[in-house]
Coordinates of C-alpha atoms in Angstrom, one line a residue:
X1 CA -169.6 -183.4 30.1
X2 CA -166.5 -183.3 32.5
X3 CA -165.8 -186.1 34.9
X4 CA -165.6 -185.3 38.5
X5 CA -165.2 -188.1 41.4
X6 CA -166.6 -191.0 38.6
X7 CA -170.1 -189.1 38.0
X8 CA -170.5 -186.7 34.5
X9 CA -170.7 -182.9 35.6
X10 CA -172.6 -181.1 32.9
X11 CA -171.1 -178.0 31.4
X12 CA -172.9 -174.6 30.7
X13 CA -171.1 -171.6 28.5
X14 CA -172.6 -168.1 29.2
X15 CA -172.0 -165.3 27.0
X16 CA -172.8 -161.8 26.9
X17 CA -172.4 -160.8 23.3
X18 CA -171.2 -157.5 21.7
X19 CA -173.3 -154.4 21.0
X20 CA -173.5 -153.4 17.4
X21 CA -175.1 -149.6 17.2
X22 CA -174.5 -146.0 16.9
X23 CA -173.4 -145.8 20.1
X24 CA -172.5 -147.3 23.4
X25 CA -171.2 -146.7 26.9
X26 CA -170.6 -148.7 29.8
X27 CA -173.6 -147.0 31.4
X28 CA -173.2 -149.6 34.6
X29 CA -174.2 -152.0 32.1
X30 CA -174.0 -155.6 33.9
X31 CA -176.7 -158.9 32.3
X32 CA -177.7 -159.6 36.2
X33 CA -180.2 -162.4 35.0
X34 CA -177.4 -164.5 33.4
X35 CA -175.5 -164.3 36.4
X36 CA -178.0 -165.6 38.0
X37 CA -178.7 -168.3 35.8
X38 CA -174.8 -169.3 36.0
X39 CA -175.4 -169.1 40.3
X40 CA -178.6 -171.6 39.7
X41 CA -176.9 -173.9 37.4
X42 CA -173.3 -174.1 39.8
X43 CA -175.8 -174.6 43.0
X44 CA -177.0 -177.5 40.9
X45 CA -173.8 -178.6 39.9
X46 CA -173.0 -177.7 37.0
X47 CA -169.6 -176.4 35.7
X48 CA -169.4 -173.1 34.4
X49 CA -167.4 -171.0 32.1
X50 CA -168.2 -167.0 31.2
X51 CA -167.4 -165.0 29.0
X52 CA -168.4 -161.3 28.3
X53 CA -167.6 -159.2 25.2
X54 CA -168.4 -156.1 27.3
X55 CA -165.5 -156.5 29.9
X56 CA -163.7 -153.8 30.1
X57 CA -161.6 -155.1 33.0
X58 CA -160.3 -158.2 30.5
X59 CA -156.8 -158.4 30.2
X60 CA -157.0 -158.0 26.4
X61 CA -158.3 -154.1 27.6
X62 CA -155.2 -153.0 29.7
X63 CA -154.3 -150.8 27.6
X64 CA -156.9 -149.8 25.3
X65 CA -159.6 -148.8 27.8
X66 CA -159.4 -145.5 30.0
X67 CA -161.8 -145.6 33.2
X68 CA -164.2 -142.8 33.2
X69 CA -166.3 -141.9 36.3
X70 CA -168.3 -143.7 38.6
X71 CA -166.8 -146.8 37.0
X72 CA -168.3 -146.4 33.9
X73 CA -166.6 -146.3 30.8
X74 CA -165.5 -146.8 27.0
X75 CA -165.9 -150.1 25.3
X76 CA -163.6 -151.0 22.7
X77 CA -165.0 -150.3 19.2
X78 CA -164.5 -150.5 15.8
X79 CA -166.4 -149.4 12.7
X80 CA -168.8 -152.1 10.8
X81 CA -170.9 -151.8 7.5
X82 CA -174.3 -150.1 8.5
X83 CA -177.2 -152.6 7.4
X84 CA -179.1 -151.3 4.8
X85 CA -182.1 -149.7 6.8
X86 CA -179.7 -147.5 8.2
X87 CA -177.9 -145.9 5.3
X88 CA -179.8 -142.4 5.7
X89 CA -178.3 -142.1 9.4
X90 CA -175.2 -139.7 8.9
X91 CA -173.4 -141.6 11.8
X92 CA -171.1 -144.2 11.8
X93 CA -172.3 -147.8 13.1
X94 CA -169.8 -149.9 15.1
X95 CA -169.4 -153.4 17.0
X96 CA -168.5 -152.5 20.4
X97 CA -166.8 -154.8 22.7
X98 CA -164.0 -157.6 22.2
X99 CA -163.2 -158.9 19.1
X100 CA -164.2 -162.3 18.1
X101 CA -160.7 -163.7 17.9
X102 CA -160.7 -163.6 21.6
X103 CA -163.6 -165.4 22.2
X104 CA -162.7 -167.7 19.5
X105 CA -159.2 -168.1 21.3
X106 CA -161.6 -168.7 24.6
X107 CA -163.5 -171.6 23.1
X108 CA -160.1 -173.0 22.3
X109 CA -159.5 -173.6 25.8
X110 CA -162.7 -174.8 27.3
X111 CA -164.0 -178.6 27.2
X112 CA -167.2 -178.1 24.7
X113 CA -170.4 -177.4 26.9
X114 CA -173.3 -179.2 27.2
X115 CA -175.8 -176.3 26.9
X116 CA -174.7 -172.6 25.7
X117 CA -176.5 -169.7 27.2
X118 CA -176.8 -166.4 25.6
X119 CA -177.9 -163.1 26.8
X120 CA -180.2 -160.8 24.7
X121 CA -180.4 -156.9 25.5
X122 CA -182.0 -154.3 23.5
X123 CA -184.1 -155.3 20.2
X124 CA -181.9 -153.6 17.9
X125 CA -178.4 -155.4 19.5
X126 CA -179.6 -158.3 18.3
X127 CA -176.7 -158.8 15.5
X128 CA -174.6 -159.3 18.5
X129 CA -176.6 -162.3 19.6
X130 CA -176.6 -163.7 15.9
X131 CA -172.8 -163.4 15.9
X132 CA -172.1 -165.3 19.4
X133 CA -174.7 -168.1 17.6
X134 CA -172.8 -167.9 14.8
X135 CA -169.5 -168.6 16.6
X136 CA -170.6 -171.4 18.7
X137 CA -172.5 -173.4 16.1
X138 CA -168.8 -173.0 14.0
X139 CA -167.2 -174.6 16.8
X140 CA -170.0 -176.7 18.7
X141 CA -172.6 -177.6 15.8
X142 CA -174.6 -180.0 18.5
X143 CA -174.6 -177.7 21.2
X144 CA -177.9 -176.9 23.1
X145 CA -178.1 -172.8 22.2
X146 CA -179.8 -171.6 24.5
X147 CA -181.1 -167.3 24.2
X148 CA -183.0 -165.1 27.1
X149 CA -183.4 -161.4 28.1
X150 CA -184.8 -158.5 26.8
X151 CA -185.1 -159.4 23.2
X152 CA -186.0 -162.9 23.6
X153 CA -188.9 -162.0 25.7
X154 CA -190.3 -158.9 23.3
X155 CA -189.7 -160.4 20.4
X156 CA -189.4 -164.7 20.9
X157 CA -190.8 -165.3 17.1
X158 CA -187.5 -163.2 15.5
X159 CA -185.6 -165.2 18.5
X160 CA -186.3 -168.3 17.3
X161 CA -185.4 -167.7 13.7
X162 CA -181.5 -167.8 14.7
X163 CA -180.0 -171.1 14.7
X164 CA -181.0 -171.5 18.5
X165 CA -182.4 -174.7 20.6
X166 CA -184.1 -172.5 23.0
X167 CA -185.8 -169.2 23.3
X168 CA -186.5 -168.1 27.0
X169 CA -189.4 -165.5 27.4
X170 CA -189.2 -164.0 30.5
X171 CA -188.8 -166.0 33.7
X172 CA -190.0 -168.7 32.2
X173 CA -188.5 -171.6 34.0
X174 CA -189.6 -174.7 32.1
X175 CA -186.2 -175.5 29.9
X176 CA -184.3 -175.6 34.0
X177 CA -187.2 -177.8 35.6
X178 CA -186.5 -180.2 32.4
X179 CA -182.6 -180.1 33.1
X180 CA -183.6 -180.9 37.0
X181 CA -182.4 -177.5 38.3
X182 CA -184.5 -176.2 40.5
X183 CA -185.1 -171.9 40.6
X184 CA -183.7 -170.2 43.4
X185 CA -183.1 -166.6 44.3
X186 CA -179.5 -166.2 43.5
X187 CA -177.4 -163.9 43.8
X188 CA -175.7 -162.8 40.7
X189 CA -172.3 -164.9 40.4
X190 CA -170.4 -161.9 40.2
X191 CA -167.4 -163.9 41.1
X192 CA -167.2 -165.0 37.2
X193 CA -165.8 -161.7 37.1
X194 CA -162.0 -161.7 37.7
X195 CA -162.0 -157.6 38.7
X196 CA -165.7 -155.2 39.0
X197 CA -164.9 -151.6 38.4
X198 CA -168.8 -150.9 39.5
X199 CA -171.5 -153.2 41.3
X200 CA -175.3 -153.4 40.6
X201 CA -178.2 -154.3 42.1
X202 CA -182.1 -154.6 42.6
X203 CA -184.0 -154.2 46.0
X204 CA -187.0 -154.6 43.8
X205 CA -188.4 -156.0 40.4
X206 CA -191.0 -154.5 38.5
X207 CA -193.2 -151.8 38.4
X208 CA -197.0 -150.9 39.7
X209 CA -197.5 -148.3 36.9
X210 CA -198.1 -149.0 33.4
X211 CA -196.5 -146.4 31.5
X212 CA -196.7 -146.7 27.4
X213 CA -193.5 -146.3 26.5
X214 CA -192.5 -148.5 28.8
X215 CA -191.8 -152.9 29.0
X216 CA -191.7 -152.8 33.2
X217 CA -194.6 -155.2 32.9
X218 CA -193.6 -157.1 30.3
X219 CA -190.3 -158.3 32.1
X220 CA -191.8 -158.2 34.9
X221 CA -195.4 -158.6 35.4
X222 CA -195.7 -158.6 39.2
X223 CA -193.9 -155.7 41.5
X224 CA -191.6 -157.1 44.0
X225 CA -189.4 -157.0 46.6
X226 CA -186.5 -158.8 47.0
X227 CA -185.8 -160.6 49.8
X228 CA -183.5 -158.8 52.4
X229 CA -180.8 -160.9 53.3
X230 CA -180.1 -161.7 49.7
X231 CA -180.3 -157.9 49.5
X232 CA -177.2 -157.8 52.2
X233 CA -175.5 -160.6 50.9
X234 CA -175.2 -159.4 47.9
X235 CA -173.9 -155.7 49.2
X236 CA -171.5 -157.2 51.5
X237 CA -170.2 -159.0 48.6
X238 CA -169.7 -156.0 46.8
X239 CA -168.0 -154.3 50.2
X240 CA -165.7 -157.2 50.2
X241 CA -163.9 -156.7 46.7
X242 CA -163.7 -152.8 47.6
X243 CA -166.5 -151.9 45.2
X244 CA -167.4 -148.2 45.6
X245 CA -170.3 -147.2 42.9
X246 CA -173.2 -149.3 42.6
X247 CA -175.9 -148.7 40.2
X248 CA -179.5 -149.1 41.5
X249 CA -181.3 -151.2 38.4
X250 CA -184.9 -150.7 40.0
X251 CA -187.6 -149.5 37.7
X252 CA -189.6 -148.4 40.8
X253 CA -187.5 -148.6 44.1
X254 CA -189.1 -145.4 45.6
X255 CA -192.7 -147.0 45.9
X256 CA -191.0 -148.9 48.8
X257 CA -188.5 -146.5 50.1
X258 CA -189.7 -146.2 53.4
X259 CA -189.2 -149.6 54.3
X260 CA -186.0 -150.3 51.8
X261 CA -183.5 -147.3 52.7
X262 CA -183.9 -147.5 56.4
X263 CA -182.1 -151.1 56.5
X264 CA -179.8 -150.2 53.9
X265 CA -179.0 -147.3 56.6
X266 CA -178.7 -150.0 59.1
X267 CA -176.6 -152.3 57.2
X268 CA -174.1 -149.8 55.9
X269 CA -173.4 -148.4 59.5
X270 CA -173.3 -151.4 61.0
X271 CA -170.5 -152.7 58.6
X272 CA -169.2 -149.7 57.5
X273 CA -169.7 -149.8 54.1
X274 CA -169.7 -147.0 52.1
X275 CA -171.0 -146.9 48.5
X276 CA -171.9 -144.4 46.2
X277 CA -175.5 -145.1 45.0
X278 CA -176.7 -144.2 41.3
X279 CA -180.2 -144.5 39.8
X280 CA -180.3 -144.9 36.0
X281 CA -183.3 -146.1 35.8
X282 CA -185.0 -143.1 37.1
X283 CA -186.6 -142.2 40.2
X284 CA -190.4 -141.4 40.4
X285 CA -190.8 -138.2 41.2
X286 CA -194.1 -137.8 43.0
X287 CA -192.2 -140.2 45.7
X288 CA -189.9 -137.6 46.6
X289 CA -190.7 -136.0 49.7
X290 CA -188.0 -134.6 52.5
X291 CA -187.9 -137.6 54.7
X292 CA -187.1 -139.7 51.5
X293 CA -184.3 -137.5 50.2
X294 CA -182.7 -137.2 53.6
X295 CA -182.4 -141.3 53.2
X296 CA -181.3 -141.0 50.0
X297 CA -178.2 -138.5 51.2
X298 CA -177.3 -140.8 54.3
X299 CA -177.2 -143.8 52.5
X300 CA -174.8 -142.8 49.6
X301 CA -177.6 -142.0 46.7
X302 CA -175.4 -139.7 44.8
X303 CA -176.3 -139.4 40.6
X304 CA -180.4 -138.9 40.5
X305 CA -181.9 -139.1 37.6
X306 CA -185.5 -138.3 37.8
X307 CA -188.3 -139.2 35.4
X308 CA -190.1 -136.7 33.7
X309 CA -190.0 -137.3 29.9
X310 CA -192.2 -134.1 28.7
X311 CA -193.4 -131.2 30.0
X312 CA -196.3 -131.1 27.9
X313 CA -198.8 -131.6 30.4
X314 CA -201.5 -133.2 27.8
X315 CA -198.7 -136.1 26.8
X316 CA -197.8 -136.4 30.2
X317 CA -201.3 -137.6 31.2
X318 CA -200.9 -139.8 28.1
X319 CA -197.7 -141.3 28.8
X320 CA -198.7 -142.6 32.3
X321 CA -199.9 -139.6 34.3
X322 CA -197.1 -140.4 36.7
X323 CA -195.5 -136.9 37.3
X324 CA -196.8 -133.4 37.2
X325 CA -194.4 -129.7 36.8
X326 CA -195.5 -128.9 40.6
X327 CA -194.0 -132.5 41.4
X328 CA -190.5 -131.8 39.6
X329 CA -190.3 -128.5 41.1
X330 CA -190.7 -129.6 44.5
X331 CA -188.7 -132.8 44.0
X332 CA -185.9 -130.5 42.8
X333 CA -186.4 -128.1 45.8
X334 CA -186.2 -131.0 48.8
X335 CA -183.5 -132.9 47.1
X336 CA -181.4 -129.4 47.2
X337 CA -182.3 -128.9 50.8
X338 CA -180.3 -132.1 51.3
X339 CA -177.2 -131.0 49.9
X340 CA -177.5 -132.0 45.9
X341 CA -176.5 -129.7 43.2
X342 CA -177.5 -129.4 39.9
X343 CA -174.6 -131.7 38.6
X344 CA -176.3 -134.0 41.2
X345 CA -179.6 -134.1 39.3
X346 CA -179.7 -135.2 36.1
X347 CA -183.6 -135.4 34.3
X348 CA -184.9 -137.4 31.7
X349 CA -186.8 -135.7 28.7
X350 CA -188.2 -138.4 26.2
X351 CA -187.4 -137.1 22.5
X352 CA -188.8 -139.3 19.2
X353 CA -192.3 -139.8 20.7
X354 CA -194.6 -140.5 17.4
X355 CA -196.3 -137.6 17.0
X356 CA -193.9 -135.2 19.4
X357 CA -192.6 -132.2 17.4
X358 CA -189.2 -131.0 18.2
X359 CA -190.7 -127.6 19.2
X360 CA -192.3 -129.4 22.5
X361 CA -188.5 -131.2 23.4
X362 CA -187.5 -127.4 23.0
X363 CA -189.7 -126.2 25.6
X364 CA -189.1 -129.2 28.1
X365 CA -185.1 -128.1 27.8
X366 CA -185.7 -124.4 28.4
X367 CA -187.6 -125.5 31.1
X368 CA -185.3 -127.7 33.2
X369 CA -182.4 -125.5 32.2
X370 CA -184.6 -123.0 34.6
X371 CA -184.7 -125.4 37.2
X372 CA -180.8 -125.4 37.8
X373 CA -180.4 -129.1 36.5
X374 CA -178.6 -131.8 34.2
X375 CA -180.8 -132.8 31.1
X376 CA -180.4 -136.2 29.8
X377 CA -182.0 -136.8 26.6
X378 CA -183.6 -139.9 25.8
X379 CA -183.8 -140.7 22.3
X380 CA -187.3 -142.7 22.2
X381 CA -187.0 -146.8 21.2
X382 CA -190.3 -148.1 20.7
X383 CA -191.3 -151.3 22.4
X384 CA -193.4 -154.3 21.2
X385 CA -196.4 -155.1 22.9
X386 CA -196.5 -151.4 24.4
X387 CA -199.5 -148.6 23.3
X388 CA -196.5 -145.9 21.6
X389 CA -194.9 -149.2 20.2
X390 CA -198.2 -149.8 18.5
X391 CA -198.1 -145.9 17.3
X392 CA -195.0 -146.6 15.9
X393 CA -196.0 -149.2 13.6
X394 CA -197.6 -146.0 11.6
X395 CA -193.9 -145.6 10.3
X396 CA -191.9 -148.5 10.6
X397 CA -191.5 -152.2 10.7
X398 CA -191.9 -153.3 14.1
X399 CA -191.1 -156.7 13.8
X400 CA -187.6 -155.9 12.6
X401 CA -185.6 -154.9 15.2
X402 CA -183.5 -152.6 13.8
X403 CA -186.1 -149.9 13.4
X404 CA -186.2 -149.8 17.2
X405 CA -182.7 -148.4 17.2
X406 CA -183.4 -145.3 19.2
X407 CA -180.8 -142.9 16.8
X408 CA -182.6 -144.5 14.0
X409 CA -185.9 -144.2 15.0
X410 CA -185.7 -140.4 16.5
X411 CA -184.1 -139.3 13.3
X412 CA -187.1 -140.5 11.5
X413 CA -189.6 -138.5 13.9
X414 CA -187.7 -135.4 14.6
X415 CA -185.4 -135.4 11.3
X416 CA -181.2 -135.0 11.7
X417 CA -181.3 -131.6 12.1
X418 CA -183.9 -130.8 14.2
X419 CA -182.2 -134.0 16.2
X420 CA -178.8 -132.0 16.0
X421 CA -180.5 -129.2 17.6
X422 CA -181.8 -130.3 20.4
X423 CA -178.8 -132.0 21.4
X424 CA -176.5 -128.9 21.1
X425 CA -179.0 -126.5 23.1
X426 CA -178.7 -129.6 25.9
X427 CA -175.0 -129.4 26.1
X428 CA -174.9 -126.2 25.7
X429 CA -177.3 -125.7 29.1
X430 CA -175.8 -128.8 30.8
X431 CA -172.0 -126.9 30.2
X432 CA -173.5 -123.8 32.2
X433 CA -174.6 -126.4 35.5
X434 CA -171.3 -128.1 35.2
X435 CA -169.3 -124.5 35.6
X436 CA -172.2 -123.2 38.0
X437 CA -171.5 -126.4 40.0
X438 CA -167.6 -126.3 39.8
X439 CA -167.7 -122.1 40.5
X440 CA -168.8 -123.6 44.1
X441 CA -166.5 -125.8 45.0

């Protein structure tokens, strides 16, 4: 603990690890709930030091990163030994983010923290969580460890068998009421941050629906909306440090879009902000009606990606029975009589589903190549705890993480080739919208 003013001020380290995988991009990839844990724990007092392995912005990156668009961009990568379940997948496997001497370097300089908090993302990045323990039990063997996020809270029993002090599942709350810090609503301490290239946000948390692929409910088991001047605190933040893009992390922001976008309206006019708005979560599609994507033009809403993982209508009312062809096709046709084009619109189409033969991802592409569109295919990670992760267990281990890698696991389904395929006929089509779109400018 460091002294301040004759009283002890505890310290907390927070650390976003690296990714190890096939592949990874700066998608507007930002570990909101840590930032929020490191707002809580300064509100309470604590001291706080950061560090993320995904910064792109740190100093060390000058001259090894090149922005892309939107803010988004390359991490810094380098090739690793594939573990052994992966030795049939004809790609190479790589640790992407900062290298360890850095944060080694960073530890170096620090007074040693009272309690370490570590952020877990996808299932299958959990070897980047194992490394950061790794690290800080090597320099801090009595340090409370302390892991939370996504893989924590699908998966706490694997959690718990690194060398941690604490596994968080979900918004659990009951480590922070022991440490006398009380929950608030935080914003995000984006300030931890020395330079953003991109912001992101939530206006909402959770989802109503129930879809099963999908682990809405699981994170989140209510649907919510934020509070509103937290809402414009937090975007006036963002105006502040000259942040243009902001990434929209809803999972279902369109179920309150009439009551959301009109005082986002209101708030951007009457400070003149101007942001660009992006969804990558996906928007729900049935929402989309002509009032709602005139909103979504004022306001700055400019990538869209819509939700419509197969256009096979029987697995569509399997999956969730939340969109319908008719649906798409009119979302499409209001969101162009606004003024979007088909670089604009970029649509989901699920691929690696259990028993979906490559044949049916085929016929979705076709389709939506029709439709004047972008086509972003998702290669299908199965969840814990969801109905297809359940299918899944039919071919692979789900309690190893690993097997939810989503190249791994869509390889096994589909086979490389077929995989190969379908990829080439998408850029192929997605070529043609990016010429259709530039031939008009």
């Amino acid at each position: 603990m460091a002294t301040r003013r004759g009283r002890l001020t505890p310290i907390a380290l927070l650390v976003i690890p690296p990714i190890y995988d096939f592949k990874a991009y700066d998608f507007w990839l930002k570990f909101t709930g840590l930032l929020k844990i490191a707002s809580t724990l300064q509100d309470s007092g604590w001291q706080i030091y950061f560090f993320d392995f995904l910064d792109r912005s740190h100093p060390w990156m000058a001259s090894r990163s090149k922005p892309g668009t939107y803010g988004r961009g390359k991490y810094y990568a380098v090739e690793v030994p594939k573990p052994t379940i992966f030795k049939t997948i004809a790609r190479r496997f790589k640790r992407y983010g900062l290298p360890k001497q850095i944060f080694e370097q960073f530890l170096n300089s620090i007074p040693k923290p009272d309690y370490v908090f570590i952020a877990g993302g996808m299932t299958y990045w959990y070897l980047g969580v194992k490394e950061v323990v790794e690290i800080v039990r090597s320099h801090y063997p009595n340090t409370n460890v302390v892991v939370g996020g996504v893989y924590p809270t699908l998966m706490p029993n694997h959690a718990r068998k690194l060398e941690v002090d604490h596994v968080v599942v979900g918004n659990d709350m009951s480590l922070f009421d022991k440490l006398g810090i009380k929950s608030t609503a935080a914003i995000p301490l984006w300030r931890l941050y020395p330079k953003l290239t991109y912001g992101v946000i939530n206006f909402t948390y959770g989802c109503p629906l129930n879809c099963t692929y999908c682990a809405a409910r699981k994170l989140h088991e209510q649907f919510i909306i934020r509070d509103w001047d937290i809402v414009a605190d937090e975007l006036l933040y963002f105006g502040k440090l000259g942040i243009t893009d902001i990434a929209i992390y809803d999972d279902a922001l369109l179920f309150k879009a009439k009551e959301i976008l009109p005082k986002l309206l209101d708030l951007l006019h009457r400070y003149s902000l101007k942001f660009r708005f992006h969804t990558p979560n996906g928007l729900h599609v049935r929402l989309i009606d002509r009032d709602t994507a005139n909103l979504m033009r004022v306001t700055g809403f400019t990538t869209i990606f819509l939700s419509y993982e197969t256009h096979n209508l029987q697995r569509q009312q399997l999956l969730g029975n939340k969109v319908t062809e008719e649906e798409l096709i009119s979302a499409i046709e209001v969101l162009r009589s606004v003024g979007y084009t088909g670089c604009d619109l970029i649509v989901y189409l699920l691929a690696g589903l259990v028993d979906q033969p490559a044949p049916e991802v085929e016929e979705g592409i076709h389709f939506l190549h029709k439709l004047g569109v972008s086509i972003m295919l998702s290669e299908f990670s199965p969840i814990p705890g969801t109905p297809e992760g359940e299918k899944a267990c039919q071919i692979i281990d789900m309690d190893e993480p690993l097997c939810h890698n989503n190249l791994y696991f869509t390889t096994l389904v589909l086979g490389d080739h077929s995989l190969q395929q379908l990829k080439s006929l998408k850029n192929h089509y997605n070529r043609i919208i990016r010429l259709t779109c530039t031939s008009k400018t």
